[in-house]
Short mmCIF file of C-alpha atoms and ligand atoms in Angstrom, two decimals:
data_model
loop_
_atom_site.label_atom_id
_atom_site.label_comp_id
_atom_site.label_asym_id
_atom_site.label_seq_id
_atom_site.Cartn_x
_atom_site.Cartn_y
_atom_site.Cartn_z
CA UNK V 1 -13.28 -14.17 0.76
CA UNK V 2 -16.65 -12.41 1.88
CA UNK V 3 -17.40 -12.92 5.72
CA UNK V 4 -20.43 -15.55 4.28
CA UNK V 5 -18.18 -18.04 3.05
CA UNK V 6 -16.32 -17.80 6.50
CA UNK V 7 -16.96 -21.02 9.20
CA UNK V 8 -16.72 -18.94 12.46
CA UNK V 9 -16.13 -21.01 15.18
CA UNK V 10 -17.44 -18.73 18.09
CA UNK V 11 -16.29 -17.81 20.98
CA UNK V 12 -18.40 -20.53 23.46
CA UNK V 13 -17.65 -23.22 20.80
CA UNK V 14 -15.45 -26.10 21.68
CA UNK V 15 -14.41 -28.84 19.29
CA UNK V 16 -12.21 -32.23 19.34
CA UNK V 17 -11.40 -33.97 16.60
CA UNK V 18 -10.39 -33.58 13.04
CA UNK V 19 -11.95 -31.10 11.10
CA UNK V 20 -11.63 -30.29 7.47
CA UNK V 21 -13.07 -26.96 5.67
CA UNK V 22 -13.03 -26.44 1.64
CA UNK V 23 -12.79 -22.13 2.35
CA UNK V 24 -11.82 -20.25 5.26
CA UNK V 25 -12.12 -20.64 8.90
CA UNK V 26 -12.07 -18.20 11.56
CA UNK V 27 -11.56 -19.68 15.31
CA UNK V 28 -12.73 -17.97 18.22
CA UNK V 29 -13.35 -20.88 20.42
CA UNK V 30 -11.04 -23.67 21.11
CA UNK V 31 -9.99 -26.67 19.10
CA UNK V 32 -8.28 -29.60 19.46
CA UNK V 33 -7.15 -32.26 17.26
CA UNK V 34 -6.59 -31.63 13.39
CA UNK V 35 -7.64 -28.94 11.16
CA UNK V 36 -7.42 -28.77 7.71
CA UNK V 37 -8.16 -26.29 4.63
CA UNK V 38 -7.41 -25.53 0.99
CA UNK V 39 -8.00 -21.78 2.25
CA UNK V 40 -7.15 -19.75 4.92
CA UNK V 41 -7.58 -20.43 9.33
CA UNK V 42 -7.58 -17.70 11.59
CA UNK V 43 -7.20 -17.94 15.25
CA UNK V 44 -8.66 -14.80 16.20
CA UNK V 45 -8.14 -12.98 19.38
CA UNK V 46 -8.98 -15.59 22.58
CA UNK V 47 -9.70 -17.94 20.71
CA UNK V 48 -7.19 -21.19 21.76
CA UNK V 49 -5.94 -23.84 19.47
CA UNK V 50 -4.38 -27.17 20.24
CA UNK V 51 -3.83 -29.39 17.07
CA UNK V 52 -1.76 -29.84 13.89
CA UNK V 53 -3.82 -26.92 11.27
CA UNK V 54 -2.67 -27.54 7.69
CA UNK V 55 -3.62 -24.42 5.56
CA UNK V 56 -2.74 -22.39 2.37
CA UNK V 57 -3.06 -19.17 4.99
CA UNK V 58 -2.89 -19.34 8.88
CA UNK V 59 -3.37 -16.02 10.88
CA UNK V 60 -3.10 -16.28 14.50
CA UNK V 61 -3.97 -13.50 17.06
CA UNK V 62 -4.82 -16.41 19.81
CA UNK V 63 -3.36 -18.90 21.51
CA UNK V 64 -2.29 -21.96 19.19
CA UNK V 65 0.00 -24.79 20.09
CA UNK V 66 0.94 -28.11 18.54
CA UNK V 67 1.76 -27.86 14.61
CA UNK V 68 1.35 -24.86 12.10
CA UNK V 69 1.86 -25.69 8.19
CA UNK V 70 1.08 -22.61 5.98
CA UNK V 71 1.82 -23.63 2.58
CA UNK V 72 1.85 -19.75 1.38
CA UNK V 73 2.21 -18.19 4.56
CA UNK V 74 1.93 -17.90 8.38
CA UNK V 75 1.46 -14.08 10.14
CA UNK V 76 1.33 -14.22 13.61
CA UNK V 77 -0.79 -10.88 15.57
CA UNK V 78 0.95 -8.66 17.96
CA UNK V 79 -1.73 -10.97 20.35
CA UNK V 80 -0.03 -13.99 19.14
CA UNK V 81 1.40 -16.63 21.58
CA UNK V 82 2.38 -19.41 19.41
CA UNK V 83 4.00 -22.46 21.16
CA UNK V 84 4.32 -24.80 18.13
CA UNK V 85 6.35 -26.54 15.30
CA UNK V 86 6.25 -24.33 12.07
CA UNK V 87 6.86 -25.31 8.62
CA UNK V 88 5.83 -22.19 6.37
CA UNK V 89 6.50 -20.63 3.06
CA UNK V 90 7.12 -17.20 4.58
CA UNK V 91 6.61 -15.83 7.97
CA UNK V 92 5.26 -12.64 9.18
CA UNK V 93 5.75 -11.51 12.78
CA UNK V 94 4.18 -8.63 14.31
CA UNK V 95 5.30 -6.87 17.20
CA UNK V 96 3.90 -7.80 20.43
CA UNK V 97 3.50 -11.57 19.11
CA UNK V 98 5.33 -14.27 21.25
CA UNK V 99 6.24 -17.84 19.13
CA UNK V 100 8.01 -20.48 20.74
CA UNK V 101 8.97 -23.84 18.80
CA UNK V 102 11.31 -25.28 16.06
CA UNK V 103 10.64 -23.28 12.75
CA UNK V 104 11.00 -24.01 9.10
CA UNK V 105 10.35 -21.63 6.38
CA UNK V 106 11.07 -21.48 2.36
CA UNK V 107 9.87 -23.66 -0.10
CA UNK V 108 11.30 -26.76 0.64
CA UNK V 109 10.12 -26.25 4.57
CA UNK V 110 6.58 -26.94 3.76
CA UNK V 111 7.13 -30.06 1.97
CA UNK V 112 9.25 -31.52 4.90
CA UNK V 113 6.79 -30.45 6.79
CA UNK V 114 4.45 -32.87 4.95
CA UNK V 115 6.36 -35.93 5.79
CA UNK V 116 6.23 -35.44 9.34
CA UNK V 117 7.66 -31.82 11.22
CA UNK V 118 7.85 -34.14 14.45
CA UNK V 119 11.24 -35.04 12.93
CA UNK V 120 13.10 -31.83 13.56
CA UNK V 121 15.61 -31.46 16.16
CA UNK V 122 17.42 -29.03 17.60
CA UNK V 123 19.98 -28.38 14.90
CA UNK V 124 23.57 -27.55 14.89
CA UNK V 125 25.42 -26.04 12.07
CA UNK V 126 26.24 -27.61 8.72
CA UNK V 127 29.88 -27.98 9.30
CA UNK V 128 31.47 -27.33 13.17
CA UNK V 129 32.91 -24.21 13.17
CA UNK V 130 36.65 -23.65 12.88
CA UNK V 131 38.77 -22.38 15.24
CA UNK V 132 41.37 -21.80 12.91
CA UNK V 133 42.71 -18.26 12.25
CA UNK V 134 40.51 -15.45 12.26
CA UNK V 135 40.24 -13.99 8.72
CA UNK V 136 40.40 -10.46 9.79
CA UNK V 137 39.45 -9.02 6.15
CA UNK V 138 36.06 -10.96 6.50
CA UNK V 139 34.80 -9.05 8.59
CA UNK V 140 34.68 -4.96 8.79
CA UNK V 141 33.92 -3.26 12.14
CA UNK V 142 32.37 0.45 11.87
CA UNK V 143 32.65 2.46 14.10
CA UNK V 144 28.95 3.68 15.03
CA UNK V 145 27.68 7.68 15.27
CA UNK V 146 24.95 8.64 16.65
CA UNK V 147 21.15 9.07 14.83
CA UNK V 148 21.27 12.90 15.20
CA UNK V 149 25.08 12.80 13.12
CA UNK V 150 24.88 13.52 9.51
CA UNK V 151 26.24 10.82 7.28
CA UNK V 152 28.97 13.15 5.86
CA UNK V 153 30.37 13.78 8.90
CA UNK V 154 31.25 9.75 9.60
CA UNK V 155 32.69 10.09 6.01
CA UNK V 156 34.76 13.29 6.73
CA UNK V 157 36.08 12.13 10.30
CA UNK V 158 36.58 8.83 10.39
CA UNK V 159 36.72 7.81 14.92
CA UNK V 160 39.95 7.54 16.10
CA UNK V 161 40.22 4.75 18.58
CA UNK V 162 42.83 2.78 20.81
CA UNK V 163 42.27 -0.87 19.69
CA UNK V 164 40.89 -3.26 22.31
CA UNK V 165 43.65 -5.01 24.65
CA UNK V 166 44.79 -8.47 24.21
CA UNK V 167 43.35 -9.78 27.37
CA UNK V 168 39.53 -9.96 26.12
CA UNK V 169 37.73 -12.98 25.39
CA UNK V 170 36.01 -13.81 22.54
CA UNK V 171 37.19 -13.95 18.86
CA UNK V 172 35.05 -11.22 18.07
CA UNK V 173 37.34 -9.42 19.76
CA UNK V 174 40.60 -10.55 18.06
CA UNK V 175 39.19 -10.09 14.62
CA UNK V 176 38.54 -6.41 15.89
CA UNK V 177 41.88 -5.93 16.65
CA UNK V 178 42.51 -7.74 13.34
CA UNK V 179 40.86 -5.48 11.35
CA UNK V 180 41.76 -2.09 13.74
CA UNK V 181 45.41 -2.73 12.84
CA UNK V 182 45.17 -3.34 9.20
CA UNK V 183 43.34 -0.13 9.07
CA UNK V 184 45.89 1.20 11.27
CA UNK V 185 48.88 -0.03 8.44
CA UNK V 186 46.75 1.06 5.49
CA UNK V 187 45.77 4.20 6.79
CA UNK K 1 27.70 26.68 23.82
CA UNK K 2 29.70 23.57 24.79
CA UNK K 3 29.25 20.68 23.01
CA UNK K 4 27.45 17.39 24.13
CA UNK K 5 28.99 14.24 24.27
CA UNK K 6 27.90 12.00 21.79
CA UNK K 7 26.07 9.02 23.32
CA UNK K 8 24.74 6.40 22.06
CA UNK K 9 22.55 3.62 24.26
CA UNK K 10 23.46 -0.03 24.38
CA UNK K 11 22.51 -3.61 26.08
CA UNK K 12 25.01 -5.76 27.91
CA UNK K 13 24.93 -8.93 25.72
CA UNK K 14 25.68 -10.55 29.74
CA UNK K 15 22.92 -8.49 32.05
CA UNK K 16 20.84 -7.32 29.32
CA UNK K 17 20.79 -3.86 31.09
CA UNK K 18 21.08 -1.29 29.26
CA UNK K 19 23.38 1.92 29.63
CA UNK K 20 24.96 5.13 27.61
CA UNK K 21 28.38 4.77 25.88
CA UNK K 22 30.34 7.05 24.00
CA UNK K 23 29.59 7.37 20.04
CA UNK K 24 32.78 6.29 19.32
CA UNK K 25 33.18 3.47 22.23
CA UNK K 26 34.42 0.00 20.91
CA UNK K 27 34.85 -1.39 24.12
CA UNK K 28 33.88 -0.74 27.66
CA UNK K 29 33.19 -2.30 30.92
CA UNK K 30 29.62 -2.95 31.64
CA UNK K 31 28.97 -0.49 34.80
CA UNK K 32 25.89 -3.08 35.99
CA UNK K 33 27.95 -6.50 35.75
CA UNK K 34 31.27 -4.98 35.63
CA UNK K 35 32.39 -7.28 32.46
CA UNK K 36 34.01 -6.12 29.43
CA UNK K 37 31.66 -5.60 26.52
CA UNK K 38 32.12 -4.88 23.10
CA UNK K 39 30.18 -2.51 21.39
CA UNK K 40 31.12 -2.13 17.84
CA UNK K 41 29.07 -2.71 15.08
CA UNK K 42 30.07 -5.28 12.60
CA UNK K 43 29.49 -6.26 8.92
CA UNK K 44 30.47 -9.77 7.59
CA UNK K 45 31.15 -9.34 4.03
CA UNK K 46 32.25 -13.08 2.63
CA UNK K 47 33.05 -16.51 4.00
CA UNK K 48 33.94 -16.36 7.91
CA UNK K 49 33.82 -19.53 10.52
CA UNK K 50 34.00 -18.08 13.70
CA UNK K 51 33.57 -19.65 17.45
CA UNK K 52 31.85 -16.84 19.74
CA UNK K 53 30.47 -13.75 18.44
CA UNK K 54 29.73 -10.67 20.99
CA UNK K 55 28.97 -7.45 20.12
CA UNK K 56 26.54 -5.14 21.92
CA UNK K 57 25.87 -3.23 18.41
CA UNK K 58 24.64 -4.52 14.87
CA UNK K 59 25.26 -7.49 13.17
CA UNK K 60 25.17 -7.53 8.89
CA UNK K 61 25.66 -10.13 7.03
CA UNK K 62 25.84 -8.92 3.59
CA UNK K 63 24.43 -10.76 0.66
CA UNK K 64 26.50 -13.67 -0.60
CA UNK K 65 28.66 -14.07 2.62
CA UNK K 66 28.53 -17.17 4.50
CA UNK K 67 28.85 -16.71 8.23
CA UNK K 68 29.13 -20.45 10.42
CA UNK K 69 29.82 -19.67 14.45
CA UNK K 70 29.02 -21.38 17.48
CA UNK K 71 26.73 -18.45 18.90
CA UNK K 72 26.13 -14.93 18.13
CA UNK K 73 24.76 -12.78 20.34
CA UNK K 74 24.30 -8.96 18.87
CA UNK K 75 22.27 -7.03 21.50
CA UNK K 76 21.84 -4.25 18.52
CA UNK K 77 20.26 -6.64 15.84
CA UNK K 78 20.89 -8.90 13.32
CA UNK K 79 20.46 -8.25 10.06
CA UNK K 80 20.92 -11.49 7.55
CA UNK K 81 21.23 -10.81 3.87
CA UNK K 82 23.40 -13.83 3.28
CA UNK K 83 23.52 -17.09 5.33
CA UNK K 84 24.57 -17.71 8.82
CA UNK K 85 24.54 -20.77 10.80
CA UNK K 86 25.02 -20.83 14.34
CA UNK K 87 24.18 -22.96 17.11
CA UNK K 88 22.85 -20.03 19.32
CA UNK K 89 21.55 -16.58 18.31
CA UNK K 90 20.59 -14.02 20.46
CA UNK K 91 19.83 -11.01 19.79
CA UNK K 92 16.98 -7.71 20.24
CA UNK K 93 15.73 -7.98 16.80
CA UNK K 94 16.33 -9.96 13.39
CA UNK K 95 15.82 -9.24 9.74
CA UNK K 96 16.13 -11.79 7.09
CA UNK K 97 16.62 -9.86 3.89
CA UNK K 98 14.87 -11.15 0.43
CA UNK K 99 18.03 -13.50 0.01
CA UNK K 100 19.00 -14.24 3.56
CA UNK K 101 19.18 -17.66 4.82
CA UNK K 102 19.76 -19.04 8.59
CA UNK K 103 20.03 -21.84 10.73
CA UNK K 104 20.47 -22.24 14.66
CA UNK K 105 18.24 -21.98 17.79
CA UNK K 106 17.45 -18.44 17.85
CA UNK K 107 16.19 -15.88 20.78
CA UNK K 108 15.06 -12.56 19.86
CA UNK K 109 12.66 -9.37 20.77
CA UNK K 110 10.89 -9.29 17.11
CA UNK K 111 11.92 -10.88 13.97
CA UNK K 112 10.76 -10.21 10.31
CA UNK K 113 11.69 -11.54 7.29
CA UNK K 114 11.57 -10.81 3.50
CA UNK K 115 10.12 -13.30 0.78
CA UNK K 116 12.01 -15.08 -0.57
CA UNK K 117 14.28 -15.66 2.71
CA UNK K 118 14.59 -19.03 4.33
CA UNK K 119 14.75 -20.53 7.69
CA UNK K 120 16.42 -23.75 7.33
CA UNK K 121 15.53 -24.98 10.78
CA UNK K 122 16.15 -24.16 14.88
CA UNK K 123 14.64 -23.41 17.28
CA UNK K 124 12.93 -20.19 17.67
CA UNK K 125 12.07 -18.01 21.04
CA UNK K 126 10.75 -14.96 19.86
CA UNK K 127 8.63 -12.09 21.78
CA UNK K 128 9.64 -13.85 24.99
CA UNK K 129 11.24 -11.48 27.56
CA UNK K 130 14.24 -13.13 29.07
CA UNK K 131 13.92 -14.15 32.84
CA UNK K 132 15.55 -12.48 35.87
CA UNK K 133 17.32 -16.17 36.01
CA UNK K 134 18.26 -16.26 32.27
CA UNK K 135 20.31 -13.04 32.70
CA UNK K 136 21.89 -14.41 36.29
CA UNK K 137 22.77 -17.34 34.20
CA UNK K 138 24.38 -15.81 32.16
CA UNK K 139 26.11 -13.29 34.15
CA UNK K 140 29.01 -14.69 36.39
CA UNK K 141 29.40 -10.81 37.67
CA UNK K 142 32.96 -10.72 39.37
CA UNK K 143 33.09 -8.54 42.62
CA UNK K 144 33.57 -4.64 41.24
CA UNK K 145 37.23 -3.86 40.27
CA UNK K 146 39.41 -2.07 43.11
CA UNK K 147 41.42 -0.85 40.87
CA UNK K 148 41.72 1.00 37.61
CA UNK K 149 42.23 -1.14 34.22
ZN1 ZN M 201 26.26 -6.15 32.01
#
């Protein structure tokens, strides 16, 4: 969309309320309240947002907190600090950008996000782990060479290692002994 | 000409220091909190429940595996291609691959993901350096050995 058809919010602006734009919006001041948009909202650099922005697009390179729903997508700018609830169809992070918050992304996360992202809590898994046996074949440990080792040579020489001793702590480490003896037996 | 060592550099997944192992290390003890570390990459390739999941290298979880655990911590990146749920991931960086799914409160460096991938909920710390006190917290650093393990 050419810069004309752009509702720049500048940088000595300040706004409360609930505001609603039919194209894009770039934000260099601060808001607060609701924002909403068929198009795309950018928080540019220093500019600060506090409020619940609905949009097809939301770029952020500011400061935004409250709620972020990008229908299509949300990228946050290395100068990102994000402390917010998310619901997103896909979600682009640059380096040097900070986001704090619960966080929903996919398909269906936008239309949760619809009837009310407040809902979210701190999840736990789907089913409590098990504690049951380790299923040693599940998992394969490699052992790791350096970046300045060819490939082949991993392939050709294969390390040769003690396995780890019984007395460590977490199942990670079982499975690696696990999987460090069956290689042991097959080899 | 003598040959170098290889050496590879890791985090503690308990101090968050870093220091130099051995290429071919798969465990040692941590020489700024004195705890044993793993350091061993590690791919999941199907269904695995698991309770605590350290490893100071690389995490994969390769498409179509299903990977449920009450935290994983991989202080050389995670790298999701299939699903994994966990109540607590930690790690430098993730990657959620074009069919990766996830779940859990998550803490990392930088994270990027793929279309198509899905975040099915958690909360999310990322770009936030961990505190002196998160890293005390989590380090209960016993006294330096006296004696050879
Ligand atoms: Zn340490």
């Amino acid at each position: 969309m050419p810069d004309s058809q752009i509702t720049i919010i500048a940088s000595d602006a300040r706004f409360k309320g609930e505001m609603h734009f039919e194209g894009a919006a770039r934000i260099m001041g601060a808001c607060e309240g609701s924002i909403s948009t068929p198009g795309t909202i950018e928080i540019a650099k220093g500019g600060r947002c506090n409020a619940r922005v609905d949009a097809q697009r939301i770029m952020v390179d500011g400061h935004a907190e409250g709620e972020l729903i990008g229908r299509e997508r949300i990228e946050l700018l290395p100068n990102a600090h994000v402390r917010a609830d998310i619901a997103a169809g896909n979600l682009i992070v640059q380096d040097g950008a900070s986001f704090v918050g619960h966080c929903s992304v996919g398909p269906d996360a936008v239309t949760k996000a619809g009837t009310g992202a407040q809902q979210q809590r701190r999840t736990a898994p789907e089913t409590p782990p098990s504690r049951s046996e380790p299923q040693p074949e599940a998992i394969e440990t490699r052992p790791v060479r350096p970046a300045s080792q060819p490939a082949k040579v991993e392939a050709a020489a294969p390390a040769q290692h003690t396995p780890p001793k019984a007395d460590l702590q977490s199942d990670w480490m079982r499975l690696a002994q696990g999987a460090t003896d069956t290689q042991k037996r097959t080899g | 000409m003598a040959r170098q060592p290889a050496l590879r550099t890791v985090r503690c997944y308990h101090c968050s220091k870093e220091f130099e192992v051995g290429a071919k290390a798969i465990t040692v003890s941590c020489p700024h909190c004195y705890q044993r570390v793993a350091i061993e990459d590690m791919v999941v390739r199907s269904s695995h429940s698991g309770g605590k999941v350290q490893t100071c290298g690389k995490i994969t979880i390769a498409e179509r595996a299903r990977f449920t655990a009450m935290s994983v911590q991989a202080s050389g990146g995670l790298e999701i291609n299939g699903v994994l749920n966990a109540s607590q991931i930690s790690t430098d960086r993730i990657h959620l691959g074009p069919g990766g799914r996830m779940r859990g409160d998550c803490r990392a460096r930088t994270f990027t993901m793929d279309a198509g991938a899905r975040i099915e909920g958690g909360y999310f710390e990322i770009g936030v350096q961990p505190t002196d006190a998160d890293a005390e917290a989590d380090t209960k650093a016993p006294s330096p050995p006296s004696h050879a393990a």
